[in-house]
C-alpha cells in the first residue's frame, strides 16, 4: 500500500478523539451474559430461525480477519438453504434475502 493510500486510511483516526467511537463499538460487543446487551443478542439470534428456509445468498469475503471461516460456517449452519459465494479480496460480508419463487 502506498504512503498516500495509507495516509488516507489513517486520516479519519489520527487521534484519540477520532478513534473513541471505534473503541466504544468494540466494547459494545456482547461476549458474556453480564454484558448489558447480551439478552438482546440472544433475542436476535433466536429470531434468525424464521429465515432458515428462505432463499438467501451469502456473499463471503475470504481474507478479512473479523469474518473468519468459523463465522461463515456458523452462518451456513443457521441458513442451510443459503447459496454461498466466496469473494476473494473483498472487505464485506453480505446476507441477501432472495425473492421466493
C-alpha positions as a Python dict, from the first residue, in 0.01 Angstrom:
ca = {
    (1, 'X'): (0, 0, 0),
    (2, 'X'): (149, 331, -99),
    (3, 'X'): (211, 604, 163),
    (4, 'X'): (-66, 831, 24),
    (5, 'X'): (-318, 545, 45),
    (6, 'X'): (-204, 462, 399),
    (7, 'X'): (-243, 827, 495),
    (8, 'X'): (-595, 829, 352),
    (9, 'X'): (-696, 526, 557),
    (10, 'X'): (-546, 667, 877),
    (11, 'X'): (-664, 1027, 841),
    (12, 'X'): (-1008, 980, 1000),
    (13, 'X'): (-845, 813, 1303),
    (14, 'X'): (-548, 1042, 1357),
    (15, 'X'): (-607, 1100, 1732),
    (16, 'X'): (-790, 952, 2031),
    (17, 'X'): (-1095, 1172, 1988),
    (18, 'X'): (-1136, 1035, 1636),
    (19, 'X'): (-1082, 674, 1747),
    (20, 'X'): (-1302, 662, 2056),
    (21, 'X'): (-1614, 561, 1858),
    (22, 'X'): (-1435, 254, 1722),
    (23, 'X'): (-1320, 170, 2075),
    (24, 'X'): (-1677, 203, 2210),
    (25, 'X'): (-1813, -10, 1924),
    (26, 'X'): (-1579, -294, 2016),
    (27, 'X'): (-1666, -257, 2385),
    (28, 'X'): (-2035, -295, 2299),
    (29, 'X'): (-1993, -644, 2151),
    (30, 'X'): (-2180, -866, 2400),
    (31, 'X'): (-1938, -1152, 2462),
    (32, 'X'): (-2062, -1254, 2808),
    (33, 'X'): (-2400, -1284, 2980),
    (34, 'X'): (-2302, -999, 3212),
    (35, 'X'): (-2294, -753, 2920),
    (36, 'X'): (-2597, -515, 2915),
    (37, 'X'): (-2695, -606, 2557),
    (38, 'X'): (-2631, -982, 2581),
    (39, 'X'): (-3002, -1062, 2624),
    (40, 'X'): (-3079, -857, 2312),
    (41, 'X'): (-2820, -1054, 2118),
    (42, 'X'): (-2982, -1381, 2226),
    (43, 'X'): (-3326, -1250, 2126),
    (44, 'X'): (-3200, -1152, 1780),
    (45, 'X'): (-3019, -1484, 1744),
    (46, 'X'): (-3339, -1673, 1828),
    (47, 'X'): (-3529, -1467, 1570),
    (48, 'X'): (-3294, -1574, 1292),
    (49, 'X'): (-3465, -1915, 1285),
    (50, 'X'): (-3758, -1762, 1097),
    (51, 'X'): (-3532, -1716, 793),
    (52, 'X'): (-3383, -2067, 778),
    (53, 'X'): (-3591, -2188, 485),
    (54, 'X'): (-3589, -1864, 287),
    (55, 'X'): (-3377, -1839, -28),
    (56, 'X'): (-3062, -1650, 63),
    (57, 'X'): (-2732, -1554, -92),
    (58, 'X'): (-2436, -1546, 144),
    (59, 'X'): (-2152, -1350, -9),
    (60, 'X'): (-1839, -1403, 193),
    (61, 'X'): (-1508, -1223, 185),
    (62, 'X'): (-1233, -1480, 239),
    (63, 'X'): (-939, -1288, 379),
    (64, 'X'): (-1068, -1044, 640),
    (65, 'X'): (-976, -1149, 992),
    (66, 'X'): (-1301, -1034, 1153),
    (67, 'X'): (-1520, -1267, 947),
    (68, 'X'): (-1313, -1583, 956),
    (69, 'X'): (-1413, -1932, 845),
    (70, 'X'): (-1579, -2032, 1174),
    (71, 'X'): (-1821, -1740, 1144),
    (72, 'X'): (-1905, -1838, 785),
    (73, 'X'): (-1962, -2195, 898),
    (74, 'X'): (-2199, -2070, 1170),
    (75, 'X'): (-2400, -1875, 910),
    (76, 'X'): (-2412, -2181, 683),
    (77, 'X'): (-2536, -2394, 972),
    (78, 'X'): (-2805, -2139, 1060),
    (79, 'X'): (-2909, -2092, 697),
    (80, 'X'): (-2872, -2434, 531),
    (81, 'X'): (-3056, -2323, 216),
    (82, 'X'): (-2821, -2030, 155),
    (83, 'X'): (-2618, -2016, -162),
    (84, 'X'): (-2260, -1937, -59),
    (85, 'X'): (-2048, -1721, -285),
    (86, 'X'): (-1692, -1651, -166),
    (87, 'X'): (-1539, -1325, -285),
    (88, 'X'): (-1160, -1309, -275),
    (89, 'X'): (-1011, -976, -164),
    (90, 'X'): (-1345, -817, -71),
    (91, 'X'): (-1391, -630, 255),
    (92, 'X'): (-1752, -704, 349),
    (93, 'X'): (-1996, -975, 444),
    (94, 'X'): (-2338, -958, 291),
    (95, 'X'): (-2652, -1158, 355),
    (96, 'X'): (-2920, -1100, 98),
    (97, 'X'): (-3267, -1241, 115),
    (98, 'X'): (-3372, -1359, -228),
    (99, 'X'): (-3731, -1341, -352),
    (100, 'X'): (-3931, -1659, -311),
    (101, 'X'): (-4007, -1843, -634),
}
